[in-house]
Short mmCIF file of C-alpha atoms in Angstrom, two decimals:
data_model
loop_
_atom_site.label_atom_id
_atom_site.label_comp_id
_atom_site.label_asym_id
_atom_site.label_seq_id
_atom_site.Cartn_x
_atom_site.Cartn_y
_atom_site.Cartn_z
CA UNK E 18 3.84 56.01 -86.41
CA UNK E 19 5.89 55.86 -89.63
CA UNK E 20 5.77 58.80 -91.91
CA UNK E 21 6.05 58.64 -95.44
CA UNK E 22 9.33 60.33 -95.98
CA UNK E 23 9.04 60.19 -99.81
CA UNK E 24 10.22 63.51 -101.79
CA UNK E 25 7.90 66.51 -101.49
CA UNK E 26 6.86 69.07 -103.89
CA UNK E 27 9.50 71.29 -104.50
CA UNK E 28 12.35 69.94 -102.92
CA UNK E 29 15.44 69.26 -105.03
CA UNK E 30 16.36 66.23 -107.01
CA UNK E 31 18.47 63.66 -104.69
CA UNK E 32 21.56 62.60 -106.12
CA UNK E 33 21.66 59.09 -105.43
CA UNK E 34 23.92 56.25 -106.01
CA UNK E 35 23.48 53.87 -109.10
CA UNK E 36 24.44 50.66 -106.48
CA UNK E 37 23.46 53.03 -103.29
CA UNK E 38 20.44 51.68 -100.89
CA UNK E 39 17.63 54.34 -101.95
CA UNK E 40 18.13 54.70 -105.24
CA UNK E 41 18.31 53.02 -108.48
CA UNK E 42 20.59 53.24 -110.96
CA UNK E 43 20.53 54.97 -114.70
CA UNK E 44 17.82 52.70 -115.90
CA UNK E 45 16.65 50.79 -112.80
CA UNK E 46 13.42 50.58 -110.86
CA UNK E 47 14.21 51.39 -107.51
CA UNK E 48 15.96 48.71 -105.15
CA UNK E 49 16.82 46.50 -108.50
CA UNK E 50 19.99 45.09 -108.62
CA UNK E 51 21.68 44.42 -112.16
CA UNK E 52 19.96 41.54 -113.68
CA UNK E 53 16.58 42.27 -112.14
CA UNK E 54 17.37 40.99 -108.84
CA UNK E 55 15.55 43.48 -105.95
CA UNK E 56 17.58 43.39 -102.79
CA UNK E 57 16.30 44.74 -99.29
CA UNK E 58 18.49 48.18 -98.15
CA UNK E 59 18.10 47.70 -94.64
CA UNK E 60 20.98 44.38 -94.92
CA UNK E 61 24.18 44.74 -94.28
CA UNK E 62 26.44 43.93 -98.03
CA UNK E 63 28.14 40.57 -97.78
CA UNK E 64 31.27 40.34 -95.98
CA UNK E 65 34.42 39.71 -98.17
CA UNK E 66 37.69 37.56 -96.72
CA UNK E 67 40.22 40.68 -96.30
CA UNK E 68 43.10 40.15 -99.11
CA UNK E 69 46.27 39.04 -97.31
CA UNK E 70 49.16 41.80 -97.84
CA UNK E 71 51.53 41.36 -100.82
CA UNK E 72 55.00 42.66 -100.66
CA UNK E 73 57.16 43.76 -104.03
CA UNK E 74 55.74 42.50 -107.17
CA UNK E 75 52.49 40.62 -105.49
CA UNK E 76 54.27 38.36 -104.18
CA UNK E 77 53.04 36.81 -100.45
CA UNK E 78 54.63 38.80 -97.15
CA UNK E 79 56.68 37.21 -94.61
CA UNK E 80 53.66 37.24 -92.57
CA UNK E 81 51.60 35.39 -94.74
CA UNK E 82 54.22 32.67 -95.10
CA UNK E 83 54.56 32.07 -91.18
CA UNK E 84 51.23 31.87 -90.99
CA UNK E 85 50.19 29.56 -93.21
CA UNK E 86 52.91 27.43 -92.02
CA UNK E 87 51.28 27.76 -88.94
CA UNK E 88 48.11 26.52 -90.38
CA UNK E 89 49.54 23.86 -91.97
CA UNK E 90 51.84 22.03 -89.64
CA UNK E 91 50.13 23.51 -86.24
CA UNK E 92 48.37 20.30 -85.52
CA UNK E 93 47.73 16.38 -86.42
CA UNK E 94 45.28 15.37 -88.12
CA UNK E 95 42.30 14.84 -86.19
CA UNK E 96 43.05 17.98 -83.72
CA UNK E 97 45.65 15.56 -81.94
CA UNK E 98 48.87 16.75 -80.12
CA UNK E 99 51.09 19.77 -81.74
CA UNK E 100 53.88 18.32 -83.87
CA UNK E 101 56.21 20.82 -82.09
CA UNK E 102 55.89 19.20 -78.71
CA UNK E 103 56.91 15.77 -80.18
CA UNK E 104 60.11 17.72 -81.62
CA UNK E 105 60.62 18.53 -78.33
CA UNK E 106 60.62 15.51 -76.65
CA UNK E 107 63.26 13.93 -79.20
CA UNK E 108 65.23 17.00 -78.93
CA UNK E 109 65.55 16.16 -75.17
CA UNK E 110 65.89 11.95 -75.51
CA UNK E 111 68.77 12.55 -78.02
CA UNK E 112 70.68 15.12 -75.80
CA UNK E 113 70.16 12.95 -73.23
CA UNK E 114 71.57 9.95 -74.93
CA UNK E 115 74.53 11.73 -76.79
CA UNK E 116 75.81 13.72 -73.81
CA UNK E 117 75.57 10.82 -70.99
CA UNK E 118 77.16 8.02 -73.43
CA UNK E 119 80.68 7.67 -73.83
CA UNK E 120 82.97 5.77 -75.86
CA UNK E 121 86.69 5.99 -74.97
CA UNK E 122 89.34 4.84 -77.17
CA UNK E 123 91.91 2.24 -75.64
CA UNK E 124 94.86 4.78 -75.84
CA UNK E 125 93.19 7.25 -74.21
CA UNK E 126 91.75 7.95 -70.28
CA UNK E 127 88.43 10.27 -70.43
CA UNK E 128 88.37 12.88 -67.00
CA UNK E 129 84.84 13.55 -66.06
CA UNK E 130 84.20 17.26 -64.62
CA UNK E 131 80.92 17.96 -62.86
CA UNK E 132 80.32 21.73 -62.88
CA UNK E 133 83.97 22.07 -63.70
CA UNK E 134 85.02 20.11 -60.39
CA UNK E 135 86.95 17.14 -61.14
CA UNK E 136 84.34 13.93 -60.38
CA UNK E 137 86.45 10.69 -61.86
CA UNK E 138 87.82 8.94 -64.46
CA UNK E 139 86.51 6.61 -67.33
CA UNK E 140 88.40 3.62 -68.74
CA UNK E 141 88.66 3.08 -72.21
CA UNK E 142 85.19 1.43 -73.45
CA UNK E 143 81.82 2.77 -72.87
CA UNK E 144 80.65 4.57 -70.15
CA UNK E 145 77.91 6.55 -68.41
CA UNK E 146 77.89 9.59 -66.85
CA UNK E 147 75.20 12.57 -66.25
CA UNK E 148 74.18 14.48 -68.83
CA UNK E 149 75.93 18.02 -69.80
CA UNK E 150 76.46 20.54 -69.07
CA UNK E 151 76.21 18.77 -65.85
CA UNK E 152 79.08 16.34 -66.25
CA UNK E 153 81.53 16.87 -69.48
CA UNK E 154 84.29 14.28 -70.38
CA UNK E 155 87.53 15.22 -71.83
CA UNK E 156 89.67 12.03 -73.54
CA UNK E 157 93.45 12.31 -72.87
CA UNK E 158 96.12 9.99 -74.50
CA UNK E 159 98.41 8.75 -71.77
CA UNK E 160 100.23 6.03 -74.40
CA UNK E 161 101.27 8.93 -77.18
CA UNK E 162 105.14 9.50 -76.44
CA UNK E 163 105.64 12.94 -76.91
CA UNK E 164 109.30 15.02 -77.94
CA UNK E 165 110.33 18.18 -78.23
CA UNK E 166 114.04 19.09 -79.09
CA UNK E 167 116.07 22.08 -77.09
CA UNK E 168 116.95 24.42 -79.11
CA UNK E 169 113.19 24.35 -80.65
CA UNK E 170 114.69 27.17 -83.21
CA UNK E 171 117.81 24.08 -84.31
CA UNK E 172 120.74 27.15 -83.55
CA UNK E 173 123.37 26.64 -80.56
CA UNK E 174 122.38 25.77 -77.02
CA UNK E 175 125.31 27.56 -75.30
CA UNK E 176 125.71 26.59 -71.25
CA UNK E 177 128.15 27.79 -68.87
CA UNK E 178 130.36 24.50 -67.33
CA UNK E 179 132.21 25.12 -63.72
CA UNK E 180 135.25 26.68 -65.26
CA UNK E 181 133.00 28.91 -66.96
CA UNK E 182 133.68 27.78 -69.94
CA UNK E 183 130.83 27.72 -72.91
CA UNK E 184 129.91 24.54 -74.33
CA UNK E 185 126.96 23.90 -77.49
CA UNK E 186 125.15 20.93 -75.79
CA UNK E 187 121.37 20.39 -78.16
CA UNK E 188 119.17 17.53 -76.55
CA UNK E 189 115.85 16.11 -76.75
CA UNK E 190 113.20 15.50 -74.31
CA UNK E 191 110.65 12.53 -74.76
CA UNK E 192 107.62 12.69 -72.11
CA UNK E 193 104.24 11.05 -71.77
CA UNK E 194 101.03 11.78 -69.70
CA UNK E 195 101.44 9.49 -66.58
CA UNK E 196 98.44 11.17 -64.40
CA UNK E 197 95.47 12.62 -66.60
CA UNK E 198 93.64 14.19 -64.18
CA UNK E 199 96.34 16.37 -62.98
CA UNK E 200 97.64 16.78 -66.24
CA UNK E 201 94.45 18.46 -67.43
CA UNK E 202 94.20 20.35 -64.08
CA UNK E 203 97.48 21.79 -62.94
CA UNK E 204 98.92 22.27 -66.78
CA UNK E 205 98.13 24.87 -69.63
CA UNK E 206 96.39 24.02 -72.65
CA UNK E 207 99.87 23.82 -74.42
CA UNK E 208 102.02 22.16 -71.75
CA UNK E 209 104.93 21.97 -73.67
CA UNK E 210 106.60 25.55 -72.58
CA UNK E 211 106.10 24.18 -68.87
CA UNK E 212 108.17 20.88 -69.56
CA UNK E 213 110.84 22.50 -71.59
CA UNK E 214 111.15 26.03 -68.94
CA UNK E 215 111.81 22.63 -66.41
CA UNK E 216 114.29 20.81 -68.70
CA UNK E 217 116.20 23.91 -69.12
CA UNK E 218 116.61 24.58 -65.35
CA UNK E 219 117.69 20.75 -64.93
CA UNK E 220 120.63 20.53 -67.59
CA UNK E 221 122.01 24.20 -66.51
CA UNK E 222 121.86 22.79 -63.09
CA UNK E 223 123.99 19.89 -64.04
CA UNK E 224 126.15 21.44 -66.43
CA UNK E 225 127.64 24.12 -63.75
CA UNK E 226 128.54 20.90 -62.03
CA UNK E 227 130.84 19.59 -64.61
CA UNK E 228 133.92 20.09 -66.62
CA UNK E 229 134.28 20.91 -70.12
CA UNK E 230 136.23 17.74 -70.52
CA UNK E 231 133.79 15.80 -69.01
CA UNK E 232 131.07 17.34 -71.06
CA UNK E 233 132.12 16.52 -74.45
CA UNK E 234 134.76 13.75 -73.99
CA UNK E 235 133.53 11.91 -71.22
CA UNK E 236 130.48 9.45 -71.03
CA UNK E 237 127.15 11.51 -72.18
CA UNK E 238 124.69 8.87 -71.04
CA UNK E 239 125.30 10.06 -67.05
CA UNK E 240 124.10 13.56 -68.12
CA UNK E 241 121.63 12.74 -69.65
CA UNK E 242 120.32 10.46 -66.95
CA UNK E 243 120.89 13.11 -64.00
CA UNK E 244 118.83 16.30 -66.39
CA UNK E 245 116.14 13.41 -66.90
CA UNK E 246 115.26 12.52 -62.90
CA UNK E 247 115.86 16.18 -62.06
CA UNK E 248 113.44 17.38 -64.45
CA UNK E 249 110.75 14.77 -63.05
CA UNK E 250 111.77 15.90 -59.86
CA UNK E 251 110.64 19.71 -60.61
CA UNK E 252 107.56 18.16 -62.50
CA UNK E 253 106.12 16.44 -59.66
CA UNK E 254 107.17 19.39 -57.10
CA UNK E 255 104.32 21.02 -59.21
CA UNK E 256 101.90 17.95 -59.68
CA UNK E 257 102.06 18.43 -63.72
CA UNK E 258 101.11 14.77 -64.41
CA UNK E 259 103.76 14.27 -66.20
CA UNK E 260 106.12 11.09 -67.07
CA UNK E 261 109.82 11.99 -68.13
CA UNK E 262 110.78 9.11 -70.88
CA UNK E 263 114.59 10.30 -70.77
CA UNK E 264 116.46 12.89 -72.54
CA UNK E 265 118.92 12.03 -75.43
CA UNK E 266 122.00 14.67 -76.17
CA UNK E 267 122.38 15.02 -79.46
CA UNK E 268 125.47 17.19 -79.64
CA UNK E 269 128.08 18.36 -76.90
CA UNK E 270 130.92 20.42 -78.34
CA UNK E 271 132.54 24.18 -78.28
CA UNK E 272 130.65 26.65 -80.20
CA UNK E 273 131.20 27.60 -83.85
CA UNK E 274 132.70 30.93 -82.68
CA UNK E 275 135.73 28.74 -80.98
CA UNK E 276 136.46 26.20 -83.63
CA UNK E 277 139.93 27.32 -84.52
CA UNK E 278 140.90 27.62 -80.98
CA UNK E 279 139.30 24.04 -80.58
CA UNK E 280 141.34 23.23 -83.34
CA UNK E 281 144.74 24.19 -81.88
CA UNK E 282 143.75 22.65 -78.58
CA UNK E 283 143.30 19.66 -80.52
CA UNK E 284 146.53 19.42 -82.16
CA UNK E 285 148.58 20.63 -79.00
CA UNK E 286 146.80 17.96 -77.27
CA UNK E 287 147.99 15.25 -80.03
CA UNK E 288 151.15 16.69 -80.24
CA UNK E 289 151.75 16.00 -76.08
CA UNK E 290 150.05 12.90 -76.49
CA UNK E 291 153.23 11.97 -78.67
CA UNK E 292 155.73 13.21 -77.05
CA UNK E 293 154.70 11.53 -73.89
CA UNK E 294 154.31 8.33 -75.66
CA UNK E 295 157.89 9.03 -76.80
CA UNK E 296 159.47 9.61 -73.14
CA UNK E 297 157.81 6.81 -72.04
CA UNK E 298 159.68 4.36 -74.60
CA UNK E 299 162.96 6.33 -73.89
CA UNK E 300 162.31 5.58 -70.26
CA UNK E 301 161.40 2.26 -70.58
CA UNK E 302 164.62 1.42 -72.98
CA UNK E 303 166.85 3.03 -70.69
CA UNK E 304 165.48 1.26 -67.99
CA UNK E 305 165.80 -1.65 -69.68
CA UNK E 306 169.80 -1.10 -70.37
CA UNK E 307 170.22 -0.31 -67.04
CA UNK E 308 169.06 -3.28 -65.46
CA UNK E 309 171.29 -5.08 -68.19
CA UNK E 310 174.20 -3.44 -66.67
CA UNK E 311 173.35 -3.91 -63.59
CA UNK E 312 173.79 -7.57 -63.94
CA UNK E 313 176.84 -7.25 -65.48
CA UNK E 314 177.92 -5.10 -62.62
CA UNK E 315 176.57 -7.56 -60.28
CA UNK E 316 178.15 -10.75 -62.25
CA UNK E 317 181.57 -9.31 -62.05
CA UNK E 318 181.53 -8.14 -58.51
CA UNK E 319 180.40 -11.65 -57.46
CA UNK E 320 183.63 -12.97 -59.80
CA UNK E 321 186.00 -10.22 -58.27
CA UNK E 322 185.03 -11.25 -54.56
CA UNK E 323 186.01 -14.79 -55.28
CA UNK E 324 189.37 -13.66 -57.41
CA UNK E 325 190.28 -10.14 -56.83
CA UNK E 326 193.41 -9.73 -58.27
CA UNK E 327 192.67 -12.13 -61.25
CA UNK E 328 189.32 -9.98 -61.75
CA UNK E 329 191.48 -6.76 -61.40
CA UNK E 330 193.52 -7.80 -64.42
CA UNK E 331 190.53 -8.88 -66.38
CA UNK E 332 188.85 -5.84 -66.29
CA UNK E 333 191.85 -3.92 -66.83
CA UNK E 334 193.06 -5.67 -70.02
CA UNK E 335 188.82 -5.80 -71.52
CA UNK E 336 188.67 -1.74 -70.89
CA UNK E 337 192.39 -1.37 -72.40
CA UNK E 338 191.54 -3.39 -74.90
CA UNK E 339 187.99 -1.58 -75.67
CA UNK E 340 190.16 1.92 -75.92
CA UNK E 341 192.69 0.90 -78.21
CA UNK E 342 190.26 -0.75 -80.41
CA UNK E 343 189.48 3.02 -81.36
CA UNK E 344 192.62 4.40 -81.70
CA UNK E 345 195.46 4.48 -84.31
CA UNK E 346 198.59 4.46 -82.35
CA UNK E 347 200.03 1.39 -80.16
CA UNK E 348 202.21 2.83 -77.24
CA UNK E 349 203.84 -0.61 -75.52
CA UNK E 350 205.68 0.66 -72.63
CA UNK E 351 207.44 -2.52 -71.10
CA UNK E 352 210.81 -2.89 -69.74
CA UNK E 353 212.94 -5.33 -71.98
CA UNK E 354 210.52 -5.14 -74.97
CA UNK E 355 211.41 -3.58 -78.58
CA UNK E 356 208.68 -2.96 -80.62
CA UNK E 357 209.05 -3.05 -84.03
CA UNK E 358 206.86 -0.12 -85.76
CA UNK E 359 205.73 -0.83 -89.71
CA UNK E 360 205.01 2.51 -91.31
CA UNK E 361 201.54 2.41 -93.30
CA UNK E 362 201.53 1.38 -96.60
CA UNK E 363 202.03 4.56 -99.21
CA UNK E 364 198.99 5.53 -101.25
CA UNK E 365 199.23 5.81 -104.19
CA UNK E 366 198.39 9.29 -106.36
CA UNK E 367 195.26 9.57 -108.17
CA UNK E 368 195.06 10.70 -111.74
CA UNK E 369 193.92 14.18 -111.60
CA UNK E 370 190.96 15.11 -113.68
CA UNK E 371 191.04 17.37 -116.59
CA UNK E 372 194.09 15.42 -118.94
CA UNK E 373 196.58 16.35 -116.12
CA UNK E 374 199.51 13.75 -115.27
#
C-alpha cells in the first residue's frame, strides 16, 4: 500500500529544483517542462554522446585522431577483409621478390652467403637465390685493374742493397681480383694495406740481393719481374684472391741527401772512362809500331842470312848515315884521304835598333 507522501501541515517549504523531478520551476505546474511539455520523473534523462577530449586551443587529441583513423580505414566496404592484412601480404611478395632476384653486372662476380657461410657464386645476368636474410649476395669486380704506388705519401723509398748501400727505388703495383670468394673471405674490407705490407717484403727481399750498380744502371725490368712473382707468391701463401698484374719502377737512384757525392762518383767515373779509352789507343798504336818493326827486323835478318857481310855494311852505313844526318860536324877518318873543310859562310850584322850604326 502506497502512502500519499505529499507535504504535511507544518512541515517546511522544500527547496526544489526549477528542472529537478518533484518540483516545478518559478512559474510551472508541477512536472511541466518549458514549453508546456509534462515529462514522467521516474525516466532516466536522455543519454548524451560523451564529447571527445580536446587538447590546446580545442583542437582534436592524438587519441581522437588514431581513432578515427581507425574508424575510417579499419575495414572494406561491406565488412570485408582489413586493409592492413592486404598491406601485409604485399609487404611480404615484394621482399620476397627484391631480395631473391639478382641482376649482376658483366664486370662483376656476385658471392652468395647463407647465414654468413659462403654457399656459391652467381655469373653476371640474373639469378635466383633464397630470400634474405637467409642468403645475401655481394657483387665483386674481378675486371677493374687496380694500382697503388709505393711510397703512397710520393717522398723517398730508401732500401738497403748487399753492400749496404741506400738506394731511392719508388714503384707501382697494379693487381686485380682473380678469386672473389676468397677475396671477400680471407681479406679486410680495405685490402690494399695487405697487398702493399706484401709488396714491401718482396722488393726488400730482392734488393738485399743486388748491387747498387745493378740497381740503378743495370736492366730494371728483371726486378721488377722477380718483386712481382714473389709478391703473388706471399699472396697465395695466404689465399688473398688476389692477381698480381706486375709492378713498374718508376725511379731507382741514390737519395737526395747523396747527390753531390753521386755527382763526384759520376765524374771520377767519366774521367777513368777516358783515360782508359786513352791507354787503350796508346797500346794499340804501339802495338801497331811494333809489329812494323818487327818486320823490318825480320826482313833484314832474312837478307843478312843470305849476305852477311854485304848486310853488315848496309846496316852500318843506313845507321851512320841516320846519325850524321843530325849533326853539324863531318869527322872522315880514312887513311890516304884529305878532306877539305869550308868554313860557314859569315853572317852578316844586323842594324841595331834605336838609330845605332
Amino acid at each position: 500500500m502506497i502512502e500519499d507522501i505529499g507535504p504535511r501541515p507544518g512541515d517546511a517549504p522544500a527547496m526544489l529544483n526549477e528542472e529537478g523531478p518533484w518540483g516545478p520551476g518559478e512559474d510551472k505546474a508541477p512536472g511541466e517542462r518549458k514549453g508546456g511539455e509534462r515529462r514522467n520523473p521516474w525516466l532516466q534523462p536522455p543519454s548524451r554522446k560523451p564529447r571527445a577530449p580536446k587538447g590546446e586551443g580545442g583542437q582534436p587529441s592524438l587519441e581522437e585522431l588514431i581513432r578515427r583513423g581507425r574508424d575510417r580505414f579499419g575495414g572494406l566496404p561491406g565488412g570485408g577483409r582489413p586493409i592492413w592484412g592486404y598491406a601485409i601480404v604485399a609487404f611480404v611478395a615484394l621482399w620476397l621478390f627484391s631480395t631473391s632476384l639478382h641482376r649482376i653486372a658483366p664486370q662483376d662476380v656476385g658471392v652468395i652467403t647463407r647465414f654468413g657461410r659462403y654457399a656459391g657464386l652467381l655469373k653476371p645476368g640474373v639469378g635466383l637465390t633464397l630470400p634474405a636474410p637467409i642468403d645475401v649476395v655481394t657483387p665483386i669486380d674481378v675486371e677493374k685493374h687496380r694500382s697503388f704506388d709505393e711510397p703512397a705519401s710520393g717522398g723517398a723509398n730508401l732500401l738497403l742493397t748487399r753492400e749496404q748501400d741506400l738506394v731511392n727505388l719508388t714503384y707501382t703495383v697494379n693487381w686485380s681480383v682473380r678469386d672473389p670468394d676468397l677475396y671477400l673471405f680471407n681479406l679486410p674490407s680495405d685490402p690494399e694495406p695487405v697487398i702493399r705490407d706484401a709488396a714491401q717484403a718482396a722488393m726488400r727481399e730482392a734488393v738485399a740481393g743486388m748491387s747498387l750498380d745493378r740497381i740503378v744502371s743495370g736492366d730494371q725490368s728483371d726486378l721488377a719481374a722477380r718483386v712481382a712473382a714473389r709478391t703473388q707468391q706471399l699472396l697465395d701463401r695466404y689465399h688473398a684472391g688476389v692477381l698480381v698484374q706486375g709492378v713498374s719502377i718508376r725511379q731507382a737512384g741514390l737519395p737526395a741527401q747523396l747527390a753531390d757525392a753521386a755527382k763526384g762518383i759520376d765524374d771520377a767515373r767519366a774521367a777513368a772512362q777516358a783515360e782508359a779509352g786513352k791507354a787503350r789507343d796508346d797500346v794499340s798504336k804501339d802495338i801497331t809500331e811494333a809489329k812494323i818493326q818487327t818486320q823490318a827486323f825480320d826482313q833484314a835478318y832474312d837478307a843478312y842470312k843470305l849476305a852477311p857481310q854485304v848486310t853488315r855494311s848496309r846496316m852500318y852505313y843506313d845507321m851512320m848515315e841516320s846519325i850524321l844526318a843530325r849533326s853539324g860536324r863531318v869527322i872522315v877518318d880514312a887513311p890516304n884521304v884529305t878532306v877539305q873543310v869550308q868554313p860557314p859562310p859569315a853572317k852578316k850584322p844586323q842594324p841595331q835598333q834605336g838609330g845605332g850604326q
